[in-house]
Amino acid sequence: MYAQMVKTAGTGVKKPKDMTAEEKAFQAKIDRNEKIEPKDWMPDDYRATLIRQIGQHAHSEIVGQLPEGNWLTRAPTLERKAILLAKVQDEAGHGLYLYSACETLGVSRDELTEMLLNGKMKYSSIFNYPTLNWADMGAVGWLVDGAAIMNQVPLQRTSYGPYSRAMVRICKEESFHQRQGYAIMMKMAAGTADQKRMAQDALDRLWFPSLMMFGPSNKESVHSEQSMAWRIKINTNDELRQKFVDQTVPQIEFLGLTCPDKDIKWNEEKGGYDYTDPDWSEFFAVLKGNGPCNKDRLAARNAAWKNGAWVRDAMLAHARKKAARKAVAA
Ligand code: 3HC
C-alpha cells in the first residue's frame, strides 16, 4: 500500500446517521465555512489527516530546498544568485510556518522530523528528481512552484485556521518563485540555440513529474473524499492537474518551446486540454523510495539533523541559562 494507514483511507465518508452529536456539530461548522481552531473539538481522524498532510507539506518545503540549493554556488550572475538564495530561504520559512501549524495539533516538530528521517512520512515526489543544469532552476520555479500554487491557493480556504492562515503568506511568496522561474525560462528560450535546447530539455524532464505533484488520479486517491467533506482539501487531484495543464500550455507556446506531451490537444467542448497522464507506475515507485534521488535526499536531511545537533543543544542550554537568570532576578 502506498498510503499511510491514516484511518480515513478508503473507508468512505461517514453518513450523518452514523455520526455522534459532536461529529454532527463539527461537520455543520465545516459546512457553514467556519474555521476550526486548535482548541476546538475535532474528530481524531480529522486531526490525524491534518498532521499527515501539513507534515508532508512542511517536509516538502524543507527537502525542496535541496535541488535548488545545489545551484546556488553555480548561478550564472550575482543577481541570479541573490534571487535564488532569497527563494531557497523562503522555502525554509514555509517549512517553519507549516511545522508551527502542525504543532498546534499536538505533535512536536522533533516527532515530525523523526518521521521524515526514518521514512515514515512522505514529502512531495517531485523532489526525488535531479536538477542537472541551470535551465532546471527555471523549470523548477515555473513548473514546480507553479503546480504548488495551483494546489495551495485553494488551501487558503481550508477548514483548519492555522493551516489556512499559513497558506496566505506562502502563496504570495510562491507566486514570486513561479515568476522568477519563468523569467529564467524566457531568457534561456530567447538565448542561443544551446540555451534554448537546455530550456527544452529541462521542460521535457520536469513536465510529467510536475503533473504527478497533484497526487494520483481521483479514482486512486484514497483520502480525497473524506478530506473534501472536511474541507481539508477544496479540489480533487484531477481538477487541479487539469487547471495546471490549461494554464501552462499557453506559457510553453509563448516561450516558443514544445509541449513534451505529443498528444496535447485543446478540447473545445470541455474548455480545456486533453492531456496524457504521467506514468503512474513511476509515481508509485518514487513514493516507495525508488526514485532517482530518494536516497540522496534522505541522506542529506539525516546528515543535516546529525550535524546540527550541537546547535540545537547550545540553543537549549542558552534558553535554560536565560530562564534561570530571570528566575533569580525575580
Ligand atoms: N508526492 C508524494 N506523495 C504523494 C503525492 C506526491 N506528489 N501525491 C499523493 N501522495 C501520497 C499521499 O500523501 C497519500 O499517501 P499517505 O497516505 O501516505 O499520506 C497517497 O499518495 C494517496 O494520495 P491522496 O490523493 O489520497 O492523498 P491526499 O488527499 O493527501 O492528496 C496532495 C495529496 C494533493 C498532495 C495533498 O496532500 C495536498 O494538497 N497537500 C498539501 C500540498 C503539498 O503538500 N504540497 C507539496 C508541494 S511541494 C511545495 O509546496 C514546495 C514548494 O517550494 C514548491
GROMACS .gro file of C-alpha atoms and ligand atoms in nm:
model
  384
    1MET     CA    1   0.000   0.000   0.000
    2TYR     CA    2   0.142   0.337  -0.099
    3ALA     CA    3  -0.068   0.539   0.152
    4GLN     CA    4  -0.015   0.579   0.525
    5MET     CA    5  -0.265   0.400   0.738
    6VAL     CA    6  -0.450   0.712   0.848
    7LYS     CA    7  -0.796   0.573   0.914
    8THR     CA    8  -0.986   0.777   0.654
    9ALA     CA    9  -0.805   0.593   0.376
   10GLY     CA   10  -1.059   0.404   0.169
   11THR     CA   11  -1.320   0.385   0.445
   12GLY     CA   12  -1.558   0.633   0.279
   13VAL     CA   13  -1.727   0.935   0.433
   14LYS     CA   14  -1.933   0.879   0.748
   15LYS     CA   15  -2.305   0.928   0.694
   16PRO     CA   16  -2.491   1.170   0.925
   17LYS     CA   17  -2.691   0.879   1.069
   18ASP     CA   18  -2.365   0.716   1.189
   19MET     CA   19  -2.225   1.036   1.345
   20THR     CA   20  -2.223   1.122   1.714
   21ALA     CA   21  -2.378   1.454   1.820
   22GLU     CA   22  -2.027   1.604   1.844
   23GLU     CA   23  -1.938   1.485   1.495
   24LYS     CA   24  -2.262   1.628   1.353
   25ALA     CA   25  -2.197   1.968   1.513
   26PHE     CA   26  -1.838   1.961   1.382
   27GLN     CA   27  -1.950   1.879   1.026
   28ALA     CA   28  -2.217   2.152   1.043
   29LYS     CA   29  -1.949   2.404   1.139
   30ILE     CA   30  -1.737   2.298   0.841
   31ASP     CA   31  -2.041   2.317   0.612
   32ARG     CA   32  -2.104   2.674   0.732
   33ASN     CA   33  -1.744   2.750   0.622
   34GLU     CA   34  -1.634   2.833   0.976
   35LYS     CA   35  -1.273   2.773   1.073
   36ILE     CA   36  -1.170   2.501   1.317
   37GLU     CA   37  -0.917   2.632   1.569
   38PRO     CA   38  -0.662   2.432   1.773
   39LYS     CA   39  -0.863   2.423   2.097
   40ASP     CA   40  -1.191   2.327   1.927
   41TRP     CA   41  -1.315   1.971   1.950
   42MET     CA   42  -1.229   1.773   1.634
   43PRO     CA   43  -1.259   1.404   1.534
   44ASP     CA   44  -0.936   1.207   1.582
   45ASP     CA   45  -0.924   1.125   1.210
   46TYR     CA   46  -0.956   1.493   1.116
   47ARG     CA   47  -0.658   1.567   1.340
   48ALA     CA   48  -0.458   1.271   1.202
   49THR     CA   49  -0.534   1.369   0.841
   50LEU     CA   50  -0.420   1.725   0.904
   51ILE     CA   51  -0.100   1.611   1.074
   52ARG     CA   52  -0.030   1.383   0.777
   53GLN     CA   53  -0.100   1.648   0.512
   54ILE     CA   54   0.052   1.955   0.683
   55GLY     CA   55   0.351   1.749   0.799
   56GLN     CA   56   0.416   1.618   0.448
   57HIS     CA   57   0.373   1.968   0.314
   58ALA     CA   58   0.627   2.106   0.565
   59HIS     CA   59   0.873   1.829   0.477
   60SER     CA   60   0.829   1.912   0.106
   61GLU     CA   61   0.927   2.272   0.167
   62ILE     CA   62   1.241   2.165   0.353
   63VAL     CA   63   1.350   1.883   0.121
   64GLY     CA   64   1.256   2.110  -0.171
   65GLN     CA   65   1.549   2.333  -0.084
   66LEU     CA   66   1.795   2.061  -0.183
   67PRO     CA   67   1.759   2.052  -0.564
   68GLU     CA   68   1.789   2.432  -0.585
   69GLY     CA   69   2.048   2.471  -0.309
   70ASN     CA   70   2.264   2.260  -0.538
   71TRP     CA   71   2.279   2.552  -0.787
   72LEU     CA   72   2.339   2.846  -0.551
   73THR     CA   73   2.714   2.833  -0.594
   74ARG     CA   74   2.684   2.795  -0.971
   75ALA     CA   75   2.432   3.066  -1.056
   76PRO     CA   76   2.542   3.246  -1.374
   77THR     CA   77   2.536   3.601  -1.227
   78LEU     CA   78   2.540   3.765  -0.885
   79GLU     CA   79   2.183   3.886  -0.941
   80ARG     CA   80   2.057   3.535  -1.026
   81LYS     CA   81   2.237   3.401  -0.720
   82ALA     CA   82   2.078   3.660  -0.488
   83ILE     CA   83   1.731   3.585  -0.629
   84LEU     CA   84   1.775   3.209  -0.597
   85LEU     CA   85   1.911   3.247  -0.245
   86ALA     CA   86   1.603   3.450  -0.144
   87LYS     CA   87   1.378   3.183  -0.291
   88VAL     CA   88   1.551   2.897  -0.112
   89GLN     CA   89   1.533   3.093   0.215
   90ASP     CA   90   1.160   3.147   0.157
   91GLU     CA   91   1.116   2.770   0.138
   92ALA     CA   92   1.281   2.730   0.480
   93GLY     CA   93   1.034   2.989   0.614
   94HIS     CA   94   0.741   2.798   0.461
   95GLY     CA   95   0.861   2.484   0.635
   96LEU     CA   96   0.867   2.673   0.966
   97TYR     CA   97   0.513   2.815   0.932
   98LEU     CA   98   0.384   2.471   0.841
   99TYR     CA   99   0.564   2.288   1.123
  100SER     CA  100   0.421   2.550   1.362
  101ALA     CA  101   0.069   2.498   1.223
  102CYS     CA  102   0.115   2.123   1.264
  103GLU     CA  103   0.237   2.163   1.624
  104THR     CA  104  -0.098   2.321   1.716
  105LEU     CA  105  -0.245   1.974   1.655
  106GLY     CA  106  -0.041   1.819   1.935
  107VAL     CA  107   0.261   1.679   1.753
  108SER     CA  108   0.609   1.820   1.808
  109ARG     CA  109   0.845   1.933   1.536
  110ASP     CA  110   1.101   1.679   1.658
  111GLU     CA  111   0.846   1.398   1.619
  112LEU     CA  112   0.763   1.514   1.267
  113THR     CA  113   1.130   1.538   1.176
  114GLU     CA  114   1.194   1.191   1.308
  115MET     CA  115   0.913   1.053   1.090
  116LEU     CA  116   1.065   1.223   0.785
  117LEU     CA  117   1.413   1.095   0.863
  118ASN     CA  118   1.306   0.735   0.917
  119GLY     CA  119   1.088   0.734   0.605
  120LYS     CA  120   0.753   0.708   0.790
  121MET     CA  121   0.631   1.038   0.644
  122LYS     CA  122   0.644   1.145   0.284
  123TYR     CA  123   0.744   1.463   0.103
  124SER     CA  124   0.648   1.564  -0.249
  125SER     CA  125   0.757   1.313  -0.516
  126ILE     CA  126   0.896   1.594  -0.734
  127PHE     CA  127   1.198   1.647  -0.511
  128ASN     CA  128   1.326   1.299  -0.589
  129TYR     CA  129   1.423   1.415  -0.937
  130PRO     CA  130   1.765   1.569  -1.003
  131THR     CA  131   1.840   1.924  -1.122
  132LEU     CA  132   2.102   1.878  -1.389
  133ASN     CA  133   2.171   2.227  -1.521
  134TRP     CA  134   2.084   2.597  -1.478
  135ALA     CA  135   1.776   2.568  -1.702
  136ASP     CA  136   1.633   2.333  -1.438
  137MET     CA  137   1.624   2.631  -1.197
  138GLY     CA  138   1.392   2.800  -1.446
  139ALA     CA  139   1.177   2.492  -1.497
  140VAL     CA  140   1.157   2.418  -1.122
  141GLY     CA  141   1.045   2.772  -1.037
  142TRP     CA  142   0.799   2.785  -1.325
  143LEU     CA  143   0.654   2.432  -1.317
  144VAL     CA  144   0.711   2.304  -0.962
  145ASP     CA  145   0.626   2.625  -0.780
  146GLY     CA  146   0.354   2.683  -1.041
  147ALA     CA  147   0.198   2.343  -0.958
  148ALA     CA  148   0.243   2.414  -0.586
  149ILE     CA  149   0.050   2.743  -0.613
  150MET     CA  150  -0.227   2.580  -0.813
  151ASN     CA  151  -0.272   2.338  -0.523
  152GLN     CA  152  -0.215   2.590  -0.244
  153VAL     CA  153  -0.431   2.887  -0.346
  154PRO     CA  154  -0.749   2.690  -0.267
  155LEU     CA  155  -0.587   2.572   0.059
  156GLN     CA  156  -0.608   2.932   0.184
  157ARG     CA  157  -0.977   2.842   0.232
  158THR     CA  158  -0.909   2.513   0.406
  159SER     CA  159  -1.110   2.448   0.722
  160TYR     CA  160  -0.824   2.443   0.974
  161GLY     CA  161  -0.745   2.802   1.081
  162PRO     CA  162  -0.367   2.782   1.137
  163TYR     CA  163  -0.314   2.596   0.807
  164SER     CA  164  -0.527   2.837   0.605
  165ARG     CA  165  -0.352   3.142   0.752
  166ALA     CA  166  -0.007   2.995   0.685
  167MET     CA  167  -0.110   2.940   0.323
  168VAL     CA  168  -0.188   3.309   0.266
  169ARG     CA  169   0.172   3.419   0.305
  170ILE     CA  170   0.314   3.109   0.144
  171CYS     CA  171   0.106   3.166  -0.171
  172LYS     CA  172   0.227   3.525  -0.207
  173GLU     CA  173   0.587   3.405  -0.195
  174GLU     CA  174   0.526   3.108  -0.425
  175SER     CA  175   0.391   3.346  -0.681
  176PHE     CA  176   0.726   3.532  -0.682
  177HIS     CA  177   0.901   3.194  -0.714
  178GLN     CA  178   0.695   3.099  -1.015
  179ARG     CA  179   0.774   3.427  -1.186
  180GLN     CA  180   1.146   3.407  -1.119
  181GLY     CA  181   1.145   3.060  -1.276
  182TYR     CA  182   0.954   3.179  -1.582
  183ALA     CA  183   1.190   3.477  -1.616
  184ILE     CA  184   1.485   3.234  -1.636
  185MET     CA  185   1.299   3.028  -1.898
  186MET     CA  186   1.221   3.341  -2.104
  187LYS     CA  187   1.585   3.439  -2.103
  188MET     CA  188   1.707   3.093  -2.200
  189ALA     CA  189   1.440   3.025  -2.459
  190ALA     CA  190   1.529   3.355  -2.631
  191GLY     CA  191   1.905   3.292  -2.598
  192THR     CA  192   2.149   3.093  -2.809
  193ALA     CA  193   2.047   2.767  -2.975
  194ASP     CA  194   2.224   2.578  -2.695
  195GLN     CA  195   2.042   2.774  -2.425
  196LYS     CA  196   1.707   2.709  -2.594
  197ARG     CA  197   1.792   2.337  -2.614
  198MET     CA  198   1.870   2.335  -2.240
  199ALA     CA  199   1.535   2.503  -2.166
  200GLN     CA  200   1.351   2.243  -2.379
  201ASP     CA  201   1.542   1.959  -2.212
  202ALA     CA  202   1.451   2.088  -1.864
  203LEU     CA  203   1.085   2.115  -1.966
  204ASP     CA  204   1.095   1.764  -2.116
  205ARG     CA  205   1.231   1.610  -1.795
  206LEU     CA  206   1.012   1.801  -1.547
  207TRP     CA  207   0.672   1.810  -1.723
  208PHE     CA  208   0.537   1.471  -1.621
  209PRO     CA  209   0.690   1.473  -1.268
  210SER     CA  210   0.518   1.813  -1.219
  211LEU     CA  211   0.183   1.661  -1.316
  212MET     CA  212   0.244   1.393  -1.051
  213MET     CA  213   0.264   1.659  -0.780
  214PHE     CA  214  -0.117   1.678  -0.770
  215GLY     CA  215  -0.134   1.319  -0.649
  216PRO     CA  216  -0.281   1.006  -0.807
  217SER     CA  217  -0.591   1.017  -1.028
  218ASN     CA  218  -0.919   1.068  -0.844
  219LYS     CA  219  -1.003   0.701  -0.862
  220GLU     CA  220  -0.672   0.609  -0.694
  221SER     CA  221  -0.683   0.890  -0.435
  222VAL     CA  222  -0.762   0.728  -0.102
  223HIS     CA  223  -0.803   1.042   0.111
  224SER     CA  224  -0.979   1.288  -0.120
  225GLU     CA  225  -1.340   1.202  -0.043
  226GLN     CA  226  -1.313   1.246   0.335
  227SER     CA  227  -1.065   1.535   0.310
  228MET     CA  228  -1.304   1.723   0.081
  229ALA     CA  229  -1.601   1.657   0.310
  230TRP     CA  230  -1.393   1.814   0.589
  231ARG     CA  231  -1.273   2.094   0.358
  232ILE     CA  232  -0.913   1.996   0.431
  233LYS     CA  233  -0.892   1.972   0.052
  234ILE     CA  234  -1.102   2.200  -0.165
  235ASN     CA  235  -1.049   2.038  -0.507
  236THR     CA  236  -0.980   1.691  -0.639
  237ASN     CA  237  -0.634   1.597  -0.763
  238ASP     CA  238  -0.755   1.573  -1.126
  239GLU     CA  239  -0.932   1.911  -1.116
  240LEU     CA  240  -0.612   2.087  -1.011
  241ARG     CA  241  -0.398   1.892  -1.259
  242GLN     CA  242  -0.631   1.998  -1.543
  243LYS     CA  243  -0.613   2.363  -1.434
  244PHE     CA  244  -0.234   2.344  -1.427
  245VAL     CA  245  -0.217   2.198  -1.779
  246ASP     CA  246  -0.460   2.462  -1.909
  247GLN     CA  247  -0.254   2.741  -1.755
  248THR     CA  248   0.087   2.608  -1.857
  249VAL     CA  249   0.044   2.504  -2.222
  250PRO     CA  250  -0.002   2.866  -2.343
  251GLN     CA  251   0.307   2.960  -2.138
  252ILE     CA  252   0.505   2.689  -2.322
  253GLU     CA  253   0.384   2.831  -2.653
  254PHE     CA  254   0.482   3.184  -2.551
  255LEU     CA  255   0.835   3.059  -2.481
  256GLY     CA  256   0.848   2.904  -2.828
  257LEU     CA  257   0.909   2.560  -2.674
  258THR     CA  258   0.731   2.232  -2.748
  259CYS     CA  259   0.499   2.060  -2.502
  260PRO     CA  260   0.656   1.724  -2.406
  261ASP     CA  261   0.310   1.567  -2.430
  262LYS     CA  262   0.285   1.492  -2.802
  263ASP     CA  263  -0.090   1.426  -2.774
  264ILE     CA  264  -0.182   1.751  -2.603
  265LYS     CA  265  -0.495   1.887  -2.769
  266TRP     CA  266  -0.742   2.165  -2.694
  267ASN     CA  267  -1.089   2.025  -2.633
  268GLU     CA  268  -1.342   2.293  -2.721
  269GLU     CA  269  -1.630   2.108  -2.559
  270LYS     CA  270  -1.471   2.079  -2.214
  271GLY     CA  271  -1.288   2.412  -2.243
  272GLY     CA  272  -0.955   2.255  -2.150
  273TYR     CA  273  -0.671   2.047  -2.292
  274ASP     CA  274  -0.685   1.670  -2.332
  275TYR     CA  275  -0.351   1.553  -2.200
  276THR     CA  276  -0.159   1.233  -2.137
  277ASP     CA  277  -0.143   1.114  -1.777
  278PRO     CA  278   0.201   1.070  -1.624
  279ASP     CA  279   0.333   0.717  -1.589
  280TRP     CA  280   0.165   0.622  -1.261
  281SER     CA  281   0.390   0.318  -1.212
  282GLU     CA  282   0.684   0.561  -1.197
  283PHE     CA  283   0.495   0.777  -0.943
  284PHE     CA  284   0.427   0.482  -0.713
  285ALA     CA  285   0.788   0.364  -0.745
  286VAL     CA  286   0.908   0.712  -0.638
  287LEU     CA  287   0.667   0.705  -0.341
  288LYS     CA  288   0.811   0.370  -0.236
  289GLY     CA  289   1.160   0.522  -0.223
  290ASN     CA  290   1.281   0.414  -0.565
  291GLY     CA  291   1.304   0.748  -0.747
  292PRO     CA  292   1.633   0.879  -0.887
  293CYS     CA  293   1.722   1.085  -0.574
  294ASN     CA  294   1.521   0.942  -0.280
  295LYS     CA  295   1.825   0.800  -0.107
  296ASP     CA  296   2.034   1.118  -0.157
  297ARG     CA  297   1.758   1.344  -0.026
  298LEU     CA  298   1.702   1.142   0.291
  299ALA     CA  299   2.077   1.106   0.345
  300ALA     CA  300   2.117   1.487   0.315
  301ARG     CA  301   1.838   1.553   0.567
  302ASN     CA  302   1.974   1.291   0.808
  303ALA     CA  303   2.321   1.445   0.786
  304ALA     CA  304   2.180   1.797   0.843
  305TRP     CA  305   1.994   1.675   1.153
  306LYS     CA  306   2.300   1.497   1.290
  307ASN     CA  307   2.542   1.781   1.214
  308GLY     CA  308   2.303   2.040   1.360
  309ALA     CA  309   2.267   1.859   1.695
  310TRP     CA  310   2.527   2.082   1.865
  311VAL     CA  311   2.340   2.397   1.754
  312ARG     CA  312   2.012   2.268   1.899
  313ASP     CA  313   2.189   2.164   2.222
  314ALA     CA  314   2.361   2.504   2.251
  315MET     CA  315   2.034   2.691   2.198
  316LEU     CA  316   1.854   2.482   2.459
  317ALA     CA  317   2.139   2.534   2.707
  318HIS     CA  318   2.127   2.909   2.638
  319ALA     CA  319   1.749   2.918   2.691
  320ARG     CA  320   1.784   2.725   3.020
  321LYS     CA  321   2.054   2.967   3.145
  322LYS     CA  322   1.845   3.268   3.048
  323ALA     CA  323   1.539   3.128   3.227
  324ALA     CA  324   1.747   3.050   3.540
  325ARG     CA  325   1.892   3.406   3.541
  326LYS     CA  326   1.543   3.550   3.504
  327ALA     CA  327   1.415   3.335   3.793
  328VAL     CA  328   1.700   3.451   4.020
  329ALA     CA  329   1.636   3.817   3.930
  330ALA     CA  330   1.266   3.773   4.002
  3313HC     N1  331   0.423   1.313  -0.358
  3313HC     C1  332   0.431   1.228  -0.253
  3313HC     N2  333   0.321   1.165  -0.204
  3313HC     C2  334   0.203   1.190  -0.264
  3313HC     C3  335   0.190   1.279  -0.371
  3313HC     C4  336   0.307   1.341  -0.419
  3313HC     N3  337   0.306   1.424  -0.524
  3313HC     N4  338   0.060   1.283  -0.407
  3313HC     C5  339  -0.006   1.199  -0.326
  3313HC     N5  340   0.081   1.142  -0.240
  3313HC     C6  341   0.052   1.041  -0.141
  3313HC     C7  342  -0.042   1.095  -0.032
  3313HC     O1  343   0.033   1.165   0.064
  3313HC     C8  344  -0.105   0.969   0.017
  3313HC     O2  345  -0.011   0.894   0.095
  3313HC     P1  346  -0.018   0.890   0.257
  3313HC     O3  347  -0.149   0.830   0.295
  3313HC     O4  348   0.098   0.808   0.294
  3313HC     O5  349  -0.009   1.031   0.306
  3313HC     C9  350  -0.121   0.887  -0.109
  3313HC     O6  351  -0.025   0.938  -0.201
  3313HC    C10  352  -0.261   0.893  -0.166
  3313HC     O7  353  -0.290   1.018  -0.228
  3313HC     P2  354  -0.422   1.101  -0.194
  3313HC     O8  355  -0.463   1.175  -0.316
  3313HC     O9  356  -0.524   1.011  -0.133
  3313HC    O10  357  -0.360   1.198  -0.083
  3313HC     P3  358  -0.407   1.343  -0.040
  3313HC    O11  359  -0.554   1.352  -0.029
  3313HC    O12  360  -0.326   1.381   0.078
  3313HC    O13  361  -0.365   1.436  -0.165
  3313HC    C11  362  -0.199   1.608  -0.206
  3313HC    C12  363  -0.229   1.456  -0.199
  3313HC    C13  364  -0.280   1.666  -0.320
  3313HC    C14  365  -0.050   1.625  -0.233
  3313HC    C15  366  -0.243   1.671  -0.071
  3313HC    O14  367  -0.181   1.604   0.036
  3313HC    C16  368  -0.210   1.816  -0.060
  3313HC    O15  369  -0.279   1.900  -0.118
  3313HC     N6  370  -0.106   1.851   0.018
  3313HC    C17  371  -0.068   1.987   0.050
  3313HC    C18  372   0.020   2.045  -0.053
  3313HC    C19  373   0.158   1.986  -0.054
  3313HC    O16  374   0.196   1.903   0.025
  3313HC     N7  375   0.237   2.033  -0.146
  3313HC    C20  376   0.374   1.995  -0.159
  3313HC    C21  377   0.418   2.052  -0.286
  3313HC     S1  378   0.582   2.100  -0.285
  3313HC    C22  379   0.589   2.253  -0.216
  3313HC    O17  380   0.491   2.310  -0.178
  3313HC    C23  381   0.725   2.314  -0.204
  3313HC    C24  382   0.734   2.438  -0.288
  3313HC    O18  383   0.852   2.500  -0.257
  3313HC    C25  384   0.736   2.412  -0.433
   0.00000   0.00000   0.00000
